[in-house]
């Protein structure tokens, strides 16, 4: 938990509960430890940890065009800490059978830059030897919006994540709500 709290950035806007990062960094860990333990034992995630307040930020152009605004989600800091704890625990279950070592996208402390470099080297080598090389790049549009969560829970169970852990991830994602604030 200390690692999850230490990883938070100061000065960020809090979510609907109004508790800023600094509250949790300066003494909130003891209180939060009790909250987490209670949530874990009961198998319940407080709704406030799942709620987001979306505020719109004007970018440029016609102010009457919704496309010229960007949404920023303000999340409960407590919810962020809880999610970070779950992510840290999940990383102990990620093995090469689940996520291949070669995958760099969407993984901590990794970058796709190295893989792009390798592809470029391969391309140059094939060109130098007059050998054909066929590559396909696929960008799945809105892929995270289309994956059914039920499938994710099933995969967590199949790959050996403990039932209690999977239940808590489900509880965190079930009933998520967001309210959008426009112009104030």
Short mmCIF file of N, CA and C in Angstrom, two decimals:
data_model
loop_
_atom_site.label_atom_id
_atom_site.label_comp_id
_atom_site.label_asym_id
_atom_site.label_seq_id
_atom_site.Cartn_x
_atom_site.Cartn_y
_atom_site.Cartn_z
N UNK A 1 0.83 -1.18 0.00
CA UNK A 1 0.00 0.00 0.00
C UNK A 1 0.87 1.25 0.00
N UNK A 2 1.97 1.21 0.75
CA UNK A 2 2.85 2.37 0.81
C UNK A 2 3.38 2.72 -0.57
N UNK A 3 3.69 1.69 -1.37
CA UNK A 3 4.20 1.92 -2.72
C UNK A 3 3.13 2.58 -3.59
N UNK A 4 1.88 2.15 -3.44
CA UNK A 4 0.78 2.72 -4.23
C UNK A 4 0.56 4.18 -3.86
N UNK A 5 0.63 4.50 -2.57
CA UNK A 5 0.43 5.88 -2.11
C UNK A 5 1.60 6.75 -2.53
N UNK A 6 2.83 6.22 -2.40
CA UNK A 6 4.02 7.00 -2.75
C UNK A 6 4.04 7.35 -4.24
N UNK A 7 3.42 6.51 -5.07
CA UNK A 7 3.41 6.75 -6.51
C UNK A 7 2.46 7.83 -6.97
N UNK A 8 1.65 8.35 -6.07
CA UNK A 8 0.69 9.40 -6.43
C UNK A 8 1.40 10.74 -6.58
N UNK A 9 0.93 11.56 -7.50
CA UNK A 9 1.50 12.89 -7.71
C UNK A 9 0.74 13.92 -6.89
N UNK A 10 1.48 14.81 -6.24
CA UNK A 10 0.86 15.88 -5.47
C UNK A 10 0.25 16.93 -6.40
N UNK A 11 -0.72 17.67 -5.87
CA UNK A 11 -1.28 18.80 -6.59
C UNK A 11 -2.31 18.44 -7.65
N UNK A 12 -2.69 17.19 -7.73
CA UNK A 12 -3.70 16.78 -8.71
C UNK A 12 -5.09 16.99 -8.12
N UNK A 13 -6.04 17.29 -8.99
CA UNK A 13 -7.42 17.50 -8.53
C UNK A 13 -8.01 16.18 -8.05
N UNK A 14 -8.67 16.22 -6.89
CA UNK A 14 -9.30 14.99 -6.38
C UNK A 14 -10.63 14.74 -7.07
N UNK A 15 -11.16 13.55 -6.84
CA UNK A 15 -12.47 13.20 -7.38
C UNK A 15 -13.58 13.77 -6.51
N UNK A 16 -14.75 13.18 -6.62
CA UNK A 16 -15.94 13.67 -5.94
C UNK A 16 -15.86 13.66 -4.43
N UNK A 17 -14.99 12.82 -3.85
CA UNK A 17 -14.90 12.78 -2.39
C UNK A 17 -14.13 13.97 -1.83
N UNK A 18 -13.41 14.69 -2.70
CA UNK A 18 -12.71 15.90 -2.29
C UNK A 18 -11.41 15.70 -1.53
N UNK A 19 -11.00 14.46 -1.32
CA UNK A 19 -9.76 14.19 -0.58
C UNK A 19 -8.56 14.21 -1.53
N UNK A 20 -7.68 15.20 -1.39
CA UNK A 20 -6.53 15.28 -2.29
C UNK A 20 -5.47 14.23 -1.95
N UNK A 21 -4.54 14.06 -2.85
CA UNK A 21 -3.45 13.11 -2.68
C UNK A 21 -2.71 13.32 -1.37
N UNK A 22 -2.50 14.58 -1.02
CA UNK A 22 -1.70 14.89 0.17
C UNK A 22 -2.30 14.31 1.45
N UNK A 23 -3.62 14.19 1.52
CA UNK A 23 -4.27 13.60 2.70
C UNK A 23 -3.78 12.17 2.90
N UNK A 24 -3.72 11.43 1.80
CA UNK A 24 -3.32 10.03 1.88
C UNK A 24 -1.82 9.90 2.10
N UNK A 25 -1.04 10.83 1.56
CA UNK A 25 0.41 10.75 1.71
C UNK A 25 0.86 11.10 3.13
N UNK A 26 0.10 11.94 3.80
CA UNK A 26 0.51 12.40 5.13
C UNK A 26 -0.41 11.83 6.20
N UNK A 27 -0.35 10.54 6.37
CA UNK A 27 -1.10 9.93 7.46
C UNK A 27 -2.31 9.16 7.05
N UNK A 28 -2.63 9.16 5.79
CA UNK A 28 -3.81 8.45 5.36
C UNK A 28 -3.62 6.95 5.23
N UNK A 29 -2.35 6.50 5.25
CA UNK A 29 -2.10 5.08 5.03
C UNK A 29 -2.69 4.20 6.14
N UNK A 30 -2.66 4.69 7.38
CA UNK A 30 -3.21 3.91 8.49
C UNK A 30 -4.73 3.76 8.33
N UNK A 31 -5.39 4.87 8.05
CA UNK A 31 -6.83 4.85 7.83
C UNK A 31 -7.16 4.00 6.61
N UNK A 32 -6.41 4.20 5.55
CA UNK A 32 -6.70 3.48 4.32
C UNK A 32 -6.47 1.98 4.48
N UNK A 33 -5.49 1.62 5.29
CA UNK A 33 -5.25 0.21 5.56
C UNK A 33 -6.49 -0.44 6.14
N UNK A 34 -7.14 0.24 7.06
CA UNK A 34 -8.37 -0.29 7.66
C UNK A 34 -9.49 -0.35 6.62
N UNK A 35 -9.59 0.68 5.78
CA UNK A 35 -10.62 0.68 4.74
C UNK A 35 -10.43 -0.48 3.76
N UNK A 36 -9.18 -0.68 3.34
CA UNK A 36 -8.87 -1.75 2.39
C UNK A 36 -9.17 -3.11 3.01
N UNK A 37 -8.72 -3.30 4.24
CA UNK A 37 -8.96 -4.58 4.92
C UNK A 37 -10.45 -4.86 5.01
N UNK A 38 -11.21 -3.85 5.39
CA UNK A 38 -12.66 -4.00 5.50
C UNK A 38 -13.27 -4.33 4.14
N UNK A 39 -12.89 -3.58 3.11
CA UNK A 39 -13.42 -3.82 1.76
C UNK A 39 -13.09 -5.23 1.30
N UNK A 40 -11.87 -5.66 1.58
CA UNK A 40 -11.41 -6.99 1.16
C UNK A 40 -12.20 -8.09 1.86
N UNK A 41 -12.38 -7.92 3.17
CA UNK A 41 -13.10 -8.94 3.94
C UNK A 41 -14.56 -9.04 3.53
N UNK A 42 -15.18 -7.91 3.26
CA UNK A 42 -16.60 -7.89 2.91
C UNK A 42 -16.81 -8.17 1.42
N UNK A 43 -15.77 -7.91 0.60
CA UNK A 43 -15.90 -8.09 -0.84
C UNK A 43 -16.69 -6.98 -1.50
N UNK A 44 -16.57 -5.78 -0.94
CA UNK A 44 -17.36 -4.63 -1.39
C UNK A 44 -16.44 -3.45 -1.62
N UNK A 45 -16.64 -2.76 -2.75
CA UNK A 45 -15.88 -1.55 -3.05
C UNK A 45 -16.83 -0.37 -2.95
N UNK A 46 -16.51 0.63 -2.11
CA UNK A 46 -17.40 1.79 -1.97
C UNK A 46 -17.66 2.47 -3.32
N UNK A 47 -18.88 2.91 -3.52
CA UNK A 47 -19.26 3.54 -4.78
C UNK A 47 -18.39 4.77 -5.06
N UNK A 48 -18.02 5.51 -4.03
CA UNK A 48 -17.20 6.72 -4.22
C UNK A 48 -15.87 6.39 -4.89
N UNK A 49 -15.35 5.19 -4.68
CA UNK A 49 -14.09 4.79 -5.31
C UNK A 49 -14.27 4.50 -6.79
N UNK A 50 -15.50 4.30 -7.23
CA UNK A 50 -15.77 3.93 -8.61
C UNK A 50 -16.33 5.08 -9.44
N UNK A 51 -16.65 6.18 -8.80
CA UNK A 51 -17.26 7.31 -9.49
C UNK A 51 -16.21 8.24 -10.09
N UNK A 52 -16.55 8.82 -11.21
CA UNK A 52 -15.69 9.80 -11.86
C UNK A 52 -16.49 11.06 -12.13
N UNK A 53 -15.83 12.19 -12.00
CA UNK A 53 -16.40 13.47 -12.41
C UNK A 53 -15.63 13.90 -13.64
N UNK A 54 -16.31 14.05 -14.74
CA UNK A 54 -15.65 14.43 -15.98
C UNK A 54 -15.87 15.92 -16.22
N UNK A 55 -14.77 16.65 -16.30
CA UNK A 55 -14.84 18.07 -16.60
C UNK A 55 -14.30 18.27 -18.02
N UNK A 56 -14.87 19.23 -18.71
CA UNK A 56 -14.45 19.47 -20.08
C UNK A 56 -13.46 20.63 -20.12
N UNK A 57 -12.44 20.45 -20.93
CA UNK A 57 -11.42 21.47 -21.11
C UNK A 57 -11.45 21.89 -22.58
N UNK A 58 -11.62 23.18 -22.80
CA UNK A 58 -11.64 23.72 -24.17
C UNK A 58 -10.25 23.63 -24.77
N UNK A 59 -10.16 23.13 -26.02
CA UNK A 59 -8.88 23.04 -26.72
C UNK A 59 -8.71 24.27 -27.61
N UNK A 60 -9.44 24.31 -28.72
CA UNK A 60 -9.39 25.45 -29.64
C UNK A 60 -10.50 25.31 -30.66
N UNK A 61 -10.73 26.38 -31.39
CA UNK A 61 -11.75 26.35 -32.43
C UNK A 61 -13.10 26.83 -31.94
N UNK A 62 -14.13 26.40 -32.64
CA UNK A 62 -15.51 26.80 -32.35
C UNK A 62 -15.94 26.25 -30.99
N UNK A 63 -16.29 27.14 -30.08
CA UNK A 63 -16.68 26.72 -28.73
C UNK A 63 -18.02 25.97 -28.70
N UNK A 64 -18.78 26.05 -29.79
CA UNK A 64 -20.06 25.33 -29.82
C UNK A 64 -19.90 23.90 -30.36
N UNK A 65 -18.69 23.55 -30.80
CA UNK A 65 -18.41 22.21 -31.32
C UNK A 65 -17.84 21.34 -30.20
N UNK A 66 -18.57 20.30 -29.84
CA UNK A 66 -18.14 19.40 -28.75
C UNK A 66 -16.78 18.78 -29.02
N UNK A 67 -16.43 18.60 -30.29
CA UNK A 67 -15.15 18.01 -30.65
C UNK A 67 -13.96 18.87 -30.27
N UNK A 68 -14.20 20.13 -29.91
CA UNK A 68 -13.11 21.03 -29.53
C UNK A 68 -12.89 21.06 -28.02
N UNK A 69 -13.44 20.09 -27.34
CA UNK A 69 -13.25 19.96 -25.89
C UNK A 69 -12.68 18.58 -25.60
N UNK A 70 -11.96 18.52 -24.51
CA UNK A 70 -11.39 17.25 -24.09
C UNK A 70 -11.88 16.98 -22.69
N UNK A 71 -12.25 15.75 -22.43
CA UNK A 71 -12.74 15.38 -21.10
C UNK A 71 -11.62 14.92 -20.19
N UNK A 72 -11.64 15.39 -18.97
CA UNK A 72 -10.68 14.96 -17.95
C UNK A 72 -11.48 14.29 -16.84
N UNK A 73 -11.13 13.06 -16.53
CA UNK A 73 -11.82 12.32 -15.46
C UNK A 73 -11.14 12.57 -14.13
N UNK A 74 -11.89 13.10 -13.19
CA UNK A 74 -11.40 13.28 -11.83
C UNK A 74 -11.88 12.08 -11.03
N UNK A 75 -10.93 11.31 -10.54
CA UNK A 75 -11.23 10.08 -9.83
C UNK A 75 -10.90 10.20 -8.35
N UNK A 76 -11.58 9.43 -7.56
CA UNK A 76 -11.30 9.37 -6.13
C UNK A 76 -9.86 8.89 -5.93
N UNK A 77 -9.10 9.60 -5.12
CA UNK A 77 -7.72 9.19 -4.84
C UNK A 77 -7.72 7.83 -4.15
N UNK A 78 -8.68 7.61 -3.26
CA UNK A 78 -8.79 6.31 -2.58
C UNK A 78 -9.00 5.21 -3.61
N UNK A 79 -9.84 5.46 -4.60
CA UNK A 79 -10.07 4.48 -5.66
C UNK A 79 -8.82 4.23 -6.48
N UNK A 80 -8.04 5.29 -6.73
CA UNK A 80 -6.79 5.14 -7.46
C UNK A 80 -5.80 4.28 -6.68
N UNK A 81 -5.72 4.52 -5.37
CA UNK A 81 -4.81 3.73 -4.54
C UNK A 81 -5.23 2.27 -4.56
N UNK A 82 -6.52 2.02 -4.39
CA UNK A 82 -7.02 0.66 -4.38
C UNK A 82 -6.73 -0.03 -5.71
N UNK A 83 -6.98 0.67 -6.82
CA UNK A 83 -6.70 0.11 -8.15
C UNK A 83 -5.22 -0.19 -8.31
N UNK A 84 -4.37 0.71 -7.82
CA UNK A 84 -2.92 0.50 -7.92
C UNK A 84 -2.49 -0.73 -7.12
N UNK A 85 -3.08 -0.92 -5.95
CA UNK A 85 -2.77 -2.10 -5.14
C UNK A 85 -3.15 -3.36 -5.92
N UNK A 86 -4.32 -3.35 -6.54
CA UNK A 86 -4.75 -4.51 -7.33
C UNK A 86 -3.82 -4.74 -8.52
N UNK A 87 -3.41 -3.67 -9.18
CA UNK A 87 -2.48 -3.81 -10.31
C UNK A 87 -1.16 -4.41 -9.85
N UNK A 88 -0.65 -3.92 -8.72
CA UNK A 88 0.61 -4.46 -8.21
C UNK A 88 0.48 -5.94 -7.89
N UNK A 89 -0.64 -6.34 -7.33
CA UNK A 89 -0.86 -7.76 -7.04
C UNK A 89 -1.05 -8.57 -8.31
N UNK A 90 -1.71 -7.98 -9.29
CA UNK A 90 -1.92 -8.67 -10.55
C UNK A 90 -0.60 -8.97 -11.24
N UNK A 91 0.36 -8.07 -11.11
CA UNK A 91 1.64 -8.26 -11.78
C UNK A 91 2.34 -9.54 -11.32
N UNK A 92 2.03 -10.04 -10.13
CA UNK A 92 2.63 -11.29 -9.67
C UNK A 92 2.06 -12.49 -10.42
N UNK A 93 0.92 -12.33 -11.08
CA UNK A 93 0.29 -13.42 -11.83
C UNK A 93 0.61 -13.37 -13.32
N UNK A 94 1.29 -12.31 -13.74
CA UNK A 94 1.60 -12.19 -15.17
C UNK A 94 2.85 -13.00 -15.46
N UNK A 95 2.67 -14.07 -16.19
CA UNK A 95 3.77 -14.95 -16.57
C UNK A 95 3.88 -14.94 -18.09
N UNK A 96 4.98 -15.49 -18.63
CA UNK A 96 5.11 -15.52 -20.10
C UNK A 96 3.97 -16.27 -20.80
N UNK A 97 3.30 -17.18 -20.08
CA UNK A 97 2.17 -17.88 -20.69
C UNK A 97 0.97 -16.93 -20.85
N UNK A 98 0.87 -15.96 -19.97
CA UNK A 98 -0.26 -15.03 -20.00
C UNK A 98 0.05 -13.86 -20.93
N UNK A 99 1.17 -13.21 -20.71
CA UNK A 99 1.60 -12.10 -21.54
C UNK A 99 3.03 -12.40 -21.98
N UNK A 100 3.25 -12.63 -23.27
CA UNK A 100 4.59 -12.98 -23.74
C UNK A 100 5.62 -11.92 -23.38
N UNK A 101 6.82 -12.36 -23.12
CA UNK A 101 7.92 -11.45 -22.77
C UNK A 101 8.14 -10.41 -23.86
N UNK A 102 7.87 -10.78 -25.11
CA UNK A 102 8.10 -9.87 -26.23
C UNK A 102 7.10 -8.72 -26.28
N UNK A 103 5.98 -8.83 -25.57
CA UNK A 103 4.99 -7.75 -25.61
C UNK A 103 5.46 -6.58 -24.77
N UNK A 104 5.50 -5.42 -25.40
CA UNK A 104 5.93 -4.22 -24.68
C UNK A 104 4.81 -3.21 -24.52
N UNK A 105 3.85 -3.22 -25.42
CA UNK A 105 2.73 -2.28 -25.32
C UNK A 105 1.89 -2.55 -24.09
N UNK A 106 1.48 -1.48 -23.42
CA UNK A 106 0.60 -1.55 -22.25
C UNK A 106 1.21 -2.33 -21.09
N UNK A 107 2.53 -2.27 -20.97
CA UNK A 107 3.21 -2.91 -19.84
C UNK A 107 4.12 -1.88 -19.19
N UNK A 108 4.16 -1.92 -17.87
CA UNK A 108 4.97 -0.97 -17.12
C UNK A 108 6.45 -1.12 -17.43
N UNK A 109 7.15 -0.01 -17.42
CA UNK A 109 8.60 0.05 -17.64
C UNK A 109 9.02 -0.54 -18.98
N UNK A 110 8.15 -0.49 -19.95
CA UNK A 110 8.47 -0.99 -21.28
C UNK A 110 7.99 0.02 -22.31
N UNK A 111 8.55 -0.13 -23.50
CA UNK A 111 8.19 0.80 -24.56
C UNK A 111 8.13 0.04 -25.88
N UNK A 112 7.31 0.52 -26.77
CA UNK A 112 7.25 -0.08 -28.10
C UNK A 112 8.41 0.40 -28.97
N UNK A 113 9.16 1.38 -28.49
CA UNK A 113 10.27 1.95 -29.28
C UNK A 113 11.28 0.86 -29.64
N UNK A 114 11.61 0.01 -28.67
CA UNK A 114 12.59 -1.06 -28.93
C UNK A 114 12.08 -2.01 -30.01
N UNK A 115 10.82 -2.34 -29.97
CA UNK A 115 10.25 -3.26 -30.97
C UNK A 115 10.22 -2.61 -32.35
N UNK A 116 9.93 -1.33 -32.40
CA UNK A 116 9.95 -0.61 -33.67
C UNK A 116 11.37 -0.59 -34.23
N UNK A 117 12.35 -0.39 -33.36
CA UNK A 117 13.76 -0.41 -33.78
C UNK A 117 14.11 -1.78 -34.37
N UNK A 118 13.70 -2.85 -33.71
CA UNK A 118 13.98 -4.21 -34.20
C UNK A 118 13.36 -4.44 -35.58
N UNK A 119 12.12 -3.99 -35.75
CA UNK A 119 11.46 -4.12 -37.05
C UNK A 119 12.21 -3.35 -38.13
N UNK A 120 12.67 -2.18 -37.78
CA UNK A 120 13.42 -1.35 -38.74
C UNK A 120 14.73 -2.04 -39.13
N UNK A 121 15.40 -2.64 -38.16
CA UNK A 121 16.65 -3.36 -38.44
C UNK A 121 16.37 -4.55 -39.37
N UNK A 122 15.29 -5.27 -39.10
CA UNK A 122 14.91 -6.41 -39.93
C UNK A 122 14.61 -5.95 -41.35
N UNK A 123 13.91 -4.83 -41.46
CA UNK A 123 13.58 -4.29 -42.78
C UNK A 123 14.86 -3.95 -43.56
N UNK A 124 15.80 -3.30 -42.90
CA UNK A 124 17.05 -2.93 -43.57
C UNK A 124 17.85 -4.15 -43.98
N UNK A 125 17.86 -5.17 -43.13
CA UNK A 125 18.59 -6.41 -43.44
C UNK A 125 17.98 -7.09 -44.66
N UNK A 126 16.66 -7.19 -44.70
CA UNK A 126 15.99 -7.80 -45.85
C UNK A 126 16.22 -7.00 -47.13
N UNK A 127 16.18 -5.69 -47.03
CA UNK A 127 16.45 -4.84 -48.20
C UNK A 127 17.87 -5.06 -48.69
N UNK A 128 18.83 -5.17 -47.78
CA UNK A 128 20.23 -5.37 -48.14
C UNK A 128 20.48 -6.72 -48.80
N UNK A 129 19.63 -7.69 -48.53
CA UNK A 129 19.79 -9.03 -49.10
C UNK A 129 18.79 -9.29 -50.23
N UNK A 130 18.11 -8.24 -50.67
CA UNK A 130 17.08 -8.37 -51.71
C UNK A 130 16.07 -9.47 -51.40
N UNK A 131 15.66 -9.53 -50.13
CA UNK A 131 14.66 -10.51 -49.71
C UNK A 131 13.37 -9.77 -49.39
N UNK A 132 12.24 -10.37 -49.78
CA UNK A 132 10.97 -9.70 -49.47
C UNK A 132 10.66 -9.78 -47.97
N UNK A 133 10.00 -8.77 -47.50
CA UNK A 133 9.56 -8.73 -46.10
C UNK A 133 8.14 -8.21 -46.09
N UNK A 134 7.27 -8.92 -45.44
CA UNK A 134 5.88 -8.51 -45.35
C UNK A 134 5.56 -8.18 -43.90
N UNK A 135 4.99 -7.01 -43.69
CA UNK A 135 4.63 -6.58 -42.34
C UNK A 135 3.18 -6.12 -42.34
N UNK A 136 2.55 -6.33 -41.22
CA UNK A 136 1.18 -5.86 -41.04
C UNK A 136 1.12 -5.14 -39.70
N UNK A 137 0.57 -3.96 -39.72
CA UNK A 137 0.35 -3.21 -38.48
C UNK A 137 -1.15 -3.10 -38.29
N UNK A 138 -1.62 -3.48 -37.14
CA UNK A 138 -3.04 -3.45 -36.86
C UNK A 138 -3.29 -2.52 -35.68
N UNK A 139 -4.20 -1.60 -35.86
CA UNK A 139 -4.61 -0.72 -34.78
C UNK A 139 -6.09 -0.97 -34.54
N UNK A 140 -6.39 -1.63 -33.45
CA UNK A 140 -7.78 -1.92 -33.13
C UNK A 140 -8.42 -0.67 -32.55
N UNK A 141 -9.32 -0.09 -33.31
CA UNK A 141 -9.98 1.14 -32.88
C UNK A 141 -10.90 0.88 -31.70
N UNK A 142 -10.74 1.66 -30.65
CA UNK A 142 -11.58 1.58 -29.45
C UNK A 142 -11.62 0.16 -28.87
N UNK A 143 -10.48 -0.52 -28.90
CA UNK A 143 -10.44 -1.91 -28.46
C UNK A 143 -10.86 -2.07 -27.00
N UNK A 144 -10.48 -1.14 -26.15
CA UNK A 144 -10.83 -1.27 -24.73
C UNK A 144 -12.31 -1.05 -24.48
N UNK A 145 -12.97 -0.35 -25.40
CA UNK A 145 -14.41 -0.14 -25.26
C UNK A 145 -15.22 -1.36 -25.69
N UNK A 146 -14.59 -2.27 -26.43
CA UNK A 146 -15.34 -3.39 -26.99
C UNK A 146 -15.09 -4.72 -26.30
N UNK A 147 -14.11 -4.79 -25.42
CA UNK A 147 -13.82 -6.04 -24.72
C UNK A 147 -14.84 -6.23 -23.61
N UNK A 148 -15.51 -7.37 -23.63
CA UNK A 148 -16.48 -7.67 -22.58
C UNK A 148 -15.77 -7.96 -21.26
N UNK A 149 -16.19 -7.30 -20.22
CA UNK A 149 -15.54 -7.50 -18.92
C UNK A 149 -15.71 -8.91 -18.40
N UNK A 150 -16.82 -9.54 -18.72
CA UNK A 150 -17.05 -10.90 -18.26
C UNK A 150 -15.94 -11.82 -18.77
N UNK A 151 -15.51 -11.60 -19.99
CA UNK A 151 -14.42 -12.39 -20.57
C UNK A 151 -13.14 -12.15 -19.77
N UNK A 152 -12.90 -10.91 -19.39
CA UNK A 152 -11.69 -10.60 -18.61
C UNK A 152 -11.71 -11.33 -17.27
N UNK A 153 -12.86 -11.35 -16.59
CA UNK A 153 -12.93 -12.04 -15.30
C UNK A 153 -12.67 -13.54 -15.50
N UNK A 154 -13.22 -14.10 -16.58
CA UNK A 154 -13.00 -15.52 -16.86
C UNK A 154 -11.53 -15.81 -17.12
N UNK A 155 -10.87 -14.92 -17.85
CA UNK A 155 -9.44 -15.10 -18.13
C UNK A 155 -8.61 -15.01 -16.86
N UNK A 156 -8.94 -14.07 -15.98
CA UNK A 156 -8.21 -13.97 -14.71
C UNK A 156 -8.30 -15.28 -13.94
N UNK A 157 -9.49 -15.84 -13.90
CA UNK A 157 -9.68 -17.12 -13.18
C UNK A 157 -8.93 -18.25 -13.88
N UNK A 158 -9.02 -18.29 -15.20
CA UNK A 158 -8.37 -19.37 -15.93
C UNK A 158 -6.85 -19.35 -15.76
N UNK A 159 -6.29 -18.14 -15.66
CA UNK A 159 -4.85 -18.05 -15.52
C UNK A 159 -4.39 -18.06 -14.06
N UNK A 160 -5.27 -18.45 -13.16
CA UNK A 160 -4.85 -18.73 -11.80
C UNK A 160 -4.93 -17.59 -10.80
N UNK A 161 -5.57 -16.50 -11.15
CA UNK A 161 -5.73 -15.43 -10.16
C UNK A 161 -6.68 -15.93 -9.07
N UNK A 162 -6.36 -15.68 -7.82
CA UNK A 162 -7.23 -16.13 -6.73
C UNK A 162 -8.64 -15.55 -6.88
N UNK A 163 -9.62 -16.32 -6.46
CA UNK A 163 -11.02 -15.93 -6.59
C UNK A 163 -11.30 -14.61 -5.89
N UNK A 164 -10.78 -14.43 -4.69
CA UNK A 164 -11.03 -13.20 -3.93
C UNK A 164 -10.50 -11.99 -4.70
N UNK A 165 -9.32 -12.14 -5.27
CA UNK A 165 -8.70 -11.08 -6.05
C UNK A 165 -9.57 -10.72 -7.26
N UNK A 166 -10.00 -11.73 -7.99
CA UNK A 166 -10.84 -11.51 -9.17
C UNK A 166 -12.16 -10.86 -8.77
N UNK A 167 -12.72 -11.30 -7.65
CA UNK A 167 -13.97 -10.72 -7.16
C UNK A 167 -13.80 -9.23 -6.86
N UNK A 168 -12.66 -8.85 -6.28
CA UNK A 168 -12.42 -7.44 -5.96
C UNK A 168 -12.24 -6.60 -7.23
N UNK A 169 -11.60 -7.16 -8.24
CA UNK A 169 -11.47 -6.43 -9.50
C UNK A 169 -12.85 -6.24 -10.13
N UNK A 170 -13.66 -7.29 -10.09
CA UNK A 170 -15.04 -7.19 -10.58
C UNK A 170 -15.81 -6.12 -9.82
N UNK A 171 -15.68 -6.14 -8.50
CA UNK A 171 -16.41 -5.18 -7.65
C UNK A 171 -15.99 -3.75 -7.97
N UNK A 172 -14.70 -3.55 -8.26
CA UNK A 172 -14.22 -2.21 -8.58
C UNK A 172 -14.82 -1.71 -9.90
N UNK A 173 -15.04 -2.61 -10.84
CA UNK A 173 -15.53 -2.21 -12.16
C UNK A 173 -17.04 -2.26 -12.32
N UNK A 174 -17.71 -2.96 -11.43
CA UNK A 174 -19.17 -3.07 -11.53
C UNK A 174 -19.82 -1.83 -10.92
N UNK A 175 -20.68 -1.20 -11.68
CA UNK A 175 -21.39 -0.02 -11.18
C UNK A 175 -20.60 1.27 -11.27
N UNK A 176 -19.56 1.30 -12.10
CA UNK A 176 -18.82 2.55 -12.28
C UNK A 176 -19.76 3.60 -12.86
N UNK A 177 -19.63 4.81 -12.36
CA UNK A 177 -20.50 5.90 -12.82
C UNK A 177 -19.63 7.12 -13.12
N UNK A 178 -20.12 7.95 -14.02
CA UNK A 178 -19.43 9.20 -14.32
C UNK A 178 -20.48 10.29 -14.53
N UNK A 179 -20.17 11.47 -14.02
CA UNK A 179 -21.03 12.61 -14.32
C UNK A 179 -20.19 13.63 -15.06
N UNK A 180 -20.79 14.28 -16.02
CA UNK A 180 -20.08 15.23 -16.86
C UNK A 180 -20.49 16.64 -16.48
N UNK A 181 -19.49 17.48 -16.27
CA UNK A 181 -19.73 18.87 -15.93
C UNK A 181 -19.29 19.73 -17.11
N UNK A 182 -20.20 20.52 -17.64
CA UNK A 182 -19.88 21.38 -18.78
C UNK A 182 -20.05 22.83 -18.35
N UNK A 183 -19.00 23.60 -18.53
CA UNK A 183 -19.06 25.03 -18.25
C UNK A 183 -19.20 25.38 -16.79
N UNK A 184 -18.59 24.60 -15.92
CA UNK A 184 -18.64 24.99 -14.51
C UNK A 184 -18.85 23.83 -13.67
#
